[in-house]
mmCIF file of C-alpha atoms in Angstrom:
data_model
loop_
_atom_site.group_PDB
_atom_site.id
_atom_site.type_symbol
_atom_site.label_atom_id
_atom_site.label_comp_id
_atom_site.label_asym_id
_atom_site.label_seq_id
_atom_site.Cartn_x
_atom_site.Cartn_y
_atom_site.Cartn_z
ATOM 1 C CA MET A 191 28.287 -34.057 99.243
ATOM 2 C CA SER A 192 29.500 -37.510 100.447
ATOM 3 C CA ILE A 193 28.174 -40.732 99.040
ATOM 4 C CA SER A 194 26.501 -41.377 102.352
ATOM 5 C CA ASN A 195 24.669 -37.983 102.193
ATOM 6 C CA LEU A 196 23.732 -38.530 98.578
ATOM 7 C CA LYS A 197 22.137 -41.802 99.510
ATOM 8 C CA LYS A 198 20.206 -40.231 102.367
ATOM 9 C CA ALA A 199 19.050 -37.417 100.095
ATOM 10 C CA SER A 200 17.965 -39.847 97.436
ATOM 11 C CA LEU A 201 16.045 -41.918 99.929
ATOM 12 C CA ALA A 202 14.343 -38.792 101.333
ATOM 13 C CA ALA A 203 13.329 -37.734 97.854
ATOM 14 C CA GLY A 204 12.075 -41.227 97.015
ATOM 15 C CA THR A 205 9.982 -41.192 100.266
ATOM 16 C CA VAL A 206 8.461 -37.791 99.461
ATOM 17 C CA ALA A 207 7.538 -38.889 95.908
ATOM 18 C CA MET A 208 6.043 -42.078 97.238
ATOM 19 C CA ILE A 209 3.879 -40.183 99.769
ATOM 20 C CA ALA A 210 2.781 -37.635 97.191
ATOM 21 C CA GLY A 211 1.862 -40.522 94.747
ATOM 22 C CA THR A 212 -0.120 -42.316 97.488
ATOM 23 C CA ALA A 213 -1.938 -39.156 98.379
ATOM 24 C CA GLY A 214 -2.758 -38.412 94.735
ATOM 25 C CA ALA A 215 -4.037 -41.970 94.266
ATOM 26 C CA ALA A 216 -6.240 -41.687 97.356
ATOM 27 C CA LYS A 217 -7.759 -38.415 96.089
ATOM 28 C CA THR A 218 -8.470 -39.936 92.665
ATOM 29 C CA LYS A 219 -10.130 -42.953 94.365
ATOM 30 C CA ALA A 220 -12.286 -40.683 96.574
ATOM 31 C CA VAL A 221 -13.454 -38.650 93.539
ATOM 32 C CA ASP A 222 -14.237 -41.836 91.519
ATOM 33 C CA GLU A 223 -16.197 -43.367 94.405
ATOM 34 C CA LEU A 224 -18.110 -40.114 94.862
ATOM 35 C CA ILE A 225 -19.114 -39.768 91.210
ATOM 36 C CA ASN A 226 -20.002 -43.481 90.909
ATOM 37 C CA GLY A 227 -22.166 -43.171 94.016
ATOM 38 C CA ILE A 228 -23.964 -40.146 92.709
ATOM 39 C CA LYS A 229 -24.670 -41.733 89.338
ATOM 40 C CA ASN A 230 -25.941 -44.856 90.989
ATOM 41 C CA LYS A 231 -29.607 -45.595 90.332
ATOM 42 C CA SER A 232 -30.272 -46.378 94.055
ATOM 43 C CA ASP A 233 -31.437 -43.375 96.095
ATOM 44 C CA LYS A 234 -29.856 -44.863 99.135
ATOM 45 C CA VAL A 235 -26.410 -45.182 97.465
ATOM 46 C CA ARG A 236 -26.653 -41.574 96.135
ATOM 47 C CA ALA A 237 -27.623 -40.342 99.682
ATOM 48 C CA GLU A 238 -24.536 -42.109 101.137
ATOM 49 C CA ALA A 239 -22.284 -40.599 98.496
ATOM 50 C CA LEU A 240 -23.657 -37.046 99.297
ATOM 51 C CA LEU A 241 -22.809 -37.519 102.917
ATOM 52 C CA SER A 242 -19.123 -37.895 102.064
ATOM 53 C CA ALA A 243 -18.948 -35.235 99.444
ATOM 54 C CA GLY A 244 -17.725 -32.327 101.605
ATOM 55 C CA GLY A 245 -14.452 -33.957 102.589
ATOM 56 C CA VAL A 246 -13.475 -34.815 98.965
ATOM 57 C CA GLY A 247 -12.941 -31.178 98.213
ATOM 58 C CA ALA A 248 -11.377 -29.399 95.223
ATOM 59 C CA PRO A 249 -10.345 -32.595 93.283
ATOM 60 C CA ALA A 250 -14.057 -33.436 92.777
ATOM 61 C CA VAL A 251 -15.188 -29.958 91.415
ATOM 62 C CA LYS A 252 -14.527 -30.543 87.720
ATOM 63 C CA SER A 253 -16.133 -34.010 87.743
ATOM 64 C CA LEU A 254 -19.127 -32.800 89.613
ATOM 65 C CA ALA A 255 -19.560 -29.897 87.235
ATOM 66 C CA LYS A 256 -19.791 -32.382 84.465
ATOM 67 C CA VAL A 257 -22.377 -34.487 86.425
ATOM 68 C CA MET A 258 -24.409 -31.268 86.807
ATOM 69 C CA GLY A 259 -24.881 -31.357 83.047
ATOM 70 C CA ASP A 260 -26.195 -34.885 83.119
ATOM 71 C CA LYS A 261 -29.441 -35.686 81.173
ATOM 72 C CA ASP A 262 -30.727 -37.665 84.222
ATOM 73 C CA THR A 263 -32.461 -35.097 86.457
ATOM 74 C CA GLU A 264 -31.798 -37.014 89.668
ATOM 75 C CA VAL A 265 -28.110 -37.400 88.829
ATOM 76 C CA MET A 266 -27.873 -33.801 87.942
ATOM 77 C CA ARG A 267 -29.495 -32.750 91.238
ATOM 78 C CA ALA A 268 -27.241 -35.003 93.194
ATOM 79 C CA GLY A 269 -24.157 -33.536 91.556
ATOM 80 C CA LYS A 270 -25.283 -30.017 92.382
ATOM 81 C CA ARG A 271 -26.016 -30.970 96.038
ATOM 82 C CA ALA A 272 -22.600 -32.615 96.284
ATOM 83 C CA LEU A 273 -20.787 -29.571 94.964
ATOM 84 C CA TRP A 274 -22.742 -27.343 97.274
ATOM 85 C CA LYS A 275 -21.750 -29.567 100.179
ATOM 86 C CA ILE A 276 -17.981 -29.094 99.244
ATOM 87 C CA VAL A 277 -18.552 -25.300 99.074
ATOM 88 C CA ARG A 278 -20.066 -25.179 102.538
ATOM 89 C CA HIS A 279 -17.481 -27.569 103.883
ATOM 90 C CA VAL A 280 -14.528 -25.376 102.768
ATOM 91 C CA GLY A 281 -16.360 -22.233 103.850
ATOM 92 C CA ARG A 282 -15.812 -23.199 107.541
ATOM 93 C CA PRO A 283 -13.289 -21.205 109.647
ATOM 94 C CA ARG A 284 -9.576 -21.982 109.358
ATOM 95 C CA ALA A 285 -9.946 -23.814 106.048
ATOM 96 C CA ARG A 286 -8.343 -21.079 103.773
ATOM 97 C CA ASP A 287 -6.188 -23.442 101.748
ATOM 98 C CA GLU A 288 -9.052 -25.799 101.042
ATOM 99 C CA ARG A 289 -11.270 -22.856 100.205
ATOM 100 C CA ASN A 290 -8.821 -21.318 97.811
ATOM 101 C CA ALA A 291 -8.399 -24.585 95.997
ATOM 102 C CA VAL A 292 -12.148 -24.916 95.485
ATOM 103 C CA VAL A 293 -12.381 -21.293 94.377
ATOM 104 C CA ALA A 294 -9.686 -21.881 91.746
ATOM 105 C CA GLU A 295 -11.600 -24.869 90.421
ATOM 106 C CA LEU A 296 -14.935 -23.014 90.335
ATOM 107 C CA MET A 297 -13.286 -20.195 88.333
ATOM 108 C CA GLY A 298 -12.207 -22.839 85.815
ATOM 109 C CA VAL A 299 -15.885 -23.919 85.566
ATOM 110 C CA LEU A 300 -16.891 -20.345 84.782
ATOM 111 C CA GLY A 301 -14.534 -20.110 81.863
ATOM 112 C CA GLY A 302 -15.264 -23.610 80.496
ATOM 113 C CA ASP A 303 -17.723 -25.045 78.057
ATOM 114 C CA HIS A 304 -20.187 -26.149 80.627
ATOM 115 C CA PRO A 305 -23.929 -25.437 80.221
ATOM 116 C CA THR A 306 -25.200 -22.078 81.298
ATOM 117 C CA LEU A 307 -27.059 -23.546 84.278
ATOM 118 C CA VAL A 308 -23.773 -25.074 85.580
ATOM 119 C CA ARG A 309 -21.848 -21.864 85.151
ATOM 120 C CA ARG A 310 -24.608 -19.903 86.869
ATOM 121 C CA GLU A 311 -24.465 -22.273 89.790
ATOM 122 C CA ALA A 312 -20.686 -21.869 89.953
ATOM 123 C CA LEU A 313 -21.163 -18.085 90.102
ATOM 124 C CA TRP A 314 -23.383 -18.371 93.171
ATOM 125 C CA MET A 315 -21.048 -20.757 94.785
ATOM 126 C CA LEU A 316 -18.262 -18.258 94.371
ATOM 127 C CA SER A 317 -20.412 -15.649 95.955
ATOM 128 C CA GLU A 318 -20.332 -17.707 99.177
ATOM 129 C CA ILE A 319 -16.587 -18.434 99.494
ATOM 130 C CA SER A 320 -14.561 -16.204 97.154
ATOM 131 C CA GLY A 321 -12.863 -12.910 97.419
ATOM 132 C CA ARG A 322 -10.962 -10.574 95.224
ATOM 133 C CA THR A 323 -9.253 -13.367 93.274
ATOM 134 C CA SER A 324 -12.441 -14.248 91.512
ATOM 135 C CA ILE A 325 -13.554 -10.710 90.655
ATOM 136 C CA LYS A 326 -11.943 -10.530 87.306
ATOM 137 C CA PRO A 327 -13.554 -13.681 85.755
ATOM 138 C CA ILE A 328 -16.863 -12.753 87.296
ATOM 139 C CA THR A 329 -16.662 -9.169 85.936
ATOM 140 C CA ALA A 330 -16.066 -10.605 82.476
ATOM 141 C CA LEU A 331 -19.444 -12.248 82.516
ATOM 142 C CA LEU A 332 -21.143 -8.773 82.793
ATOM 143 C CA SER A 333 -21.023 -8.895 78.998
ATOM 144 C CA ASP A 334 -22.661 -12.287 78.842
ATOM 145 C CA LYS A 335 -26.359 -11.864 78.178
ATOM 146 C CA GLU A 336 -27.298 -15.132 79.863
ATOM 147 C CA LEU A 337 -25.148 -14.676 83.004
ATOM 148 C CA ARG A 338 -24.738 -10.975 83.505
ATOM 149 C CA GLU A 339 -27.614 -10.526 85.914
ATOM 150 C CA ASP A 340 -26.153 -13.262 88.117
ATOM 151 C CA ALA A 341 -22.631 -11.827 87.729
ATOM 152 C CA ARG A 342 -23.674 -8.351 88.864
ATOM 153 C CA MET A 343 -25.569 -9.745 91.944
ATOM 154 C CA VAL A 344 -22.598 -11.916 92.856
ATOM 155 C CA LEU A 345 -20.269 -8.820 92.652
ATOM 156 C CA GLN A 346 -22.749 -6.941 94.807
ATOM 157 C CA ARG A 347 -22.324 -9.719 97.394
ATOM 158 C CA ILE A 348 -18.558 -9.844 97.474
ATOM 159 C CA PRO A 349 -17.246 -7.236 99.906
ATOM 160 C CA GLY A 350 -14.283 -4.964 99.242
ATOM 161 C CA LYS A 351 -13.093 -2.193 96.999
ATOM 162 C CA GLN A 352 -12.309 -4.407 94.035
ATOM 163 C CA SER A 353 -15.857 -5.686 93.544
ATOM 164 C CA LEU A 354 -17.185 -2.137 94.029
ATOM 165 C CA ALA A 355 -14.678 -0.867 91.325
ATOM 166 C CA ALA A 356 -15.765 -3.719 89.030
ATOM 167 C CA LEU A 357 -19.457 -2.640 89.385
ATOM 168 C CA LYS A 358 -18.572 0.974 88.621
ATOM 169 C CA LYS A 359 -16.514 -0.020 85.581
ATOM 170 C CA GLY A 360 -19.341 -2.368 84.497
ATOM 171 C CA LEU A 361 -21.841 0.497 84.696
ATOM 172 C CA LYS A 362 -19.872 2.581 82.213
ATOM 173 C CA ALA A 363 -19.482 -0.330 79.718
ATOM 174 C CA ALA A 364 -22.977 -1.820 80.145
ATOM 175 C CA PRO A 365 -25.602 -1.494 77.353
ATOM 176 C CA LYS A 366 -28.530 0.792 78.040
ATOM 177 C CA ASP A 367 -30.906 -2.050 78.911
ATOM 178 C CA PHE A 368 -28.587 -3.258 81.687
ATOM 179 C CA LYS A 369 -27.353 0.062 83.177
ATOM 180 C CA LEU A 370 -30.372 0.235 85.624
ATOM 181 C CA ASN A 371 -29.536 -3.208 87.089
ATOM 182 C CA ILE A 372 -25.901 -2.331 87.769
ATOM 183 C CA ALA A 373 -26.919 1.047 89.197
ATOM 184 C CA GLN A 374 -29.190 -0.849 91.554
ATOM 185 C CA SER A 375 -26.262 -2.974 92.743
ATOM 186 C CA LEU A 376 -24.144 0.126 93.324
ATOM 187 C CA ARG A 377 -26.934 1.694 95.404
ATOM 188 C CA GLN A 378 -27.100 -1.426 97.457
ATOM 189 C CA ARG A 379 -23.370 -0.942 98.117
ATOM 190 C CA GLY A 380 -24.050 2.642 99.283
ATOM 191 C CA VAL A 381 -22.999 4.490 96.136
ATOM 192 C CA LYS A 382 -25.174 7.361 94.871
ATOM 193 C CA VAL A 383 -25.946 6.974 91.150
ATOM 194 C CA ARG A 384 -27.382 9.911 89.325
ATOM 195 C CA GLY A 385 -29.163 10.031 86.027
ATOM 196 C CA LEU A 386 -30.516 6.505 86.235
ATOM 197 C CA ALA A 387 -33.862 5.702 87.886
ATOM 198 C CA CYS A 388 -34.206 3.069 90.528
ATOM 199 C CA VAL A 389 -35.513 -0.227 89.067
ATOM 200 C CA LYS A 390 -38.238 -0.257 91.568
ATOM 201 C CA LEU A 391 -39.500 3.000 90.148
ATOM 202 C CA VAL A 392 -39.456 2.035 86.460
ATOM 203 C CA PRO A 393 -42.967 1.032 85.257
ATOM 204 C CA THR A 394 -43.395 -2.573 84.054
ATOM 205 C CA LYS A 395 -46.406 -1.714 81.892
ATOM 206 C CA LYS A 396 -47.087 1.103 79.382
ATOM 207 C CA THR A 397 -47.856 4.326 81.150
ATOM 208 C CA ASN A 398 -47.758 8.121 80.423
ATOM 209 C CA VAL A 399 -45.887 8.622 83.649
ATOM 210 C CA LYS A 400 -42.194 9.249 83.070
ATOM 211 C CA PRO A 401 -39.569 7.459 85.263
ATOM 212 C CA LEU A 402 -38.220 9.504 88.223
ATOM 213 C CA LYS A 403 -34.571 10.620 87.941
#
């Protein structure tokens, strides 16, 4: 490569790096402004911040997940609303890349040390926009006593063979007190489950009538 071409290549690389750096700084600024707005004591400022939340996208997911664990109830609610706005924004048609980025961040929230309420909300958000890529981490929560009910219902909602296979596998591994629940999800997906009563037919009070099989 000639010296002239080397200079051109160097300039091009520098330009790309500068653009990337500028874009990264802009995203960081947008996230900071969103979080500061949501934490503001003014209802008006919080409302304005919520209006802009959707466009901030994936870079804000981790920060909003932390805000959802805030001790201030209003701040916590605002953080949850903001994250839902992002989920619905990326759920629009022809936004696959944005959607995939948010899904990846939400899966990180599932496996993090966030409060159970935050992780539960992330599960339901994934049920709105995720596909087979999120099935593995969701399936892992079938063994979590605090989140297993949400996990099985989310798997029930996600279409496809992978989520159905996850429910079938979960049924085999589930403890006795949870098998009926997973069986119900499988029935909702059109699978016949023998040997386990429908949860609607199981008495909630003491009775001499035996459950139907």
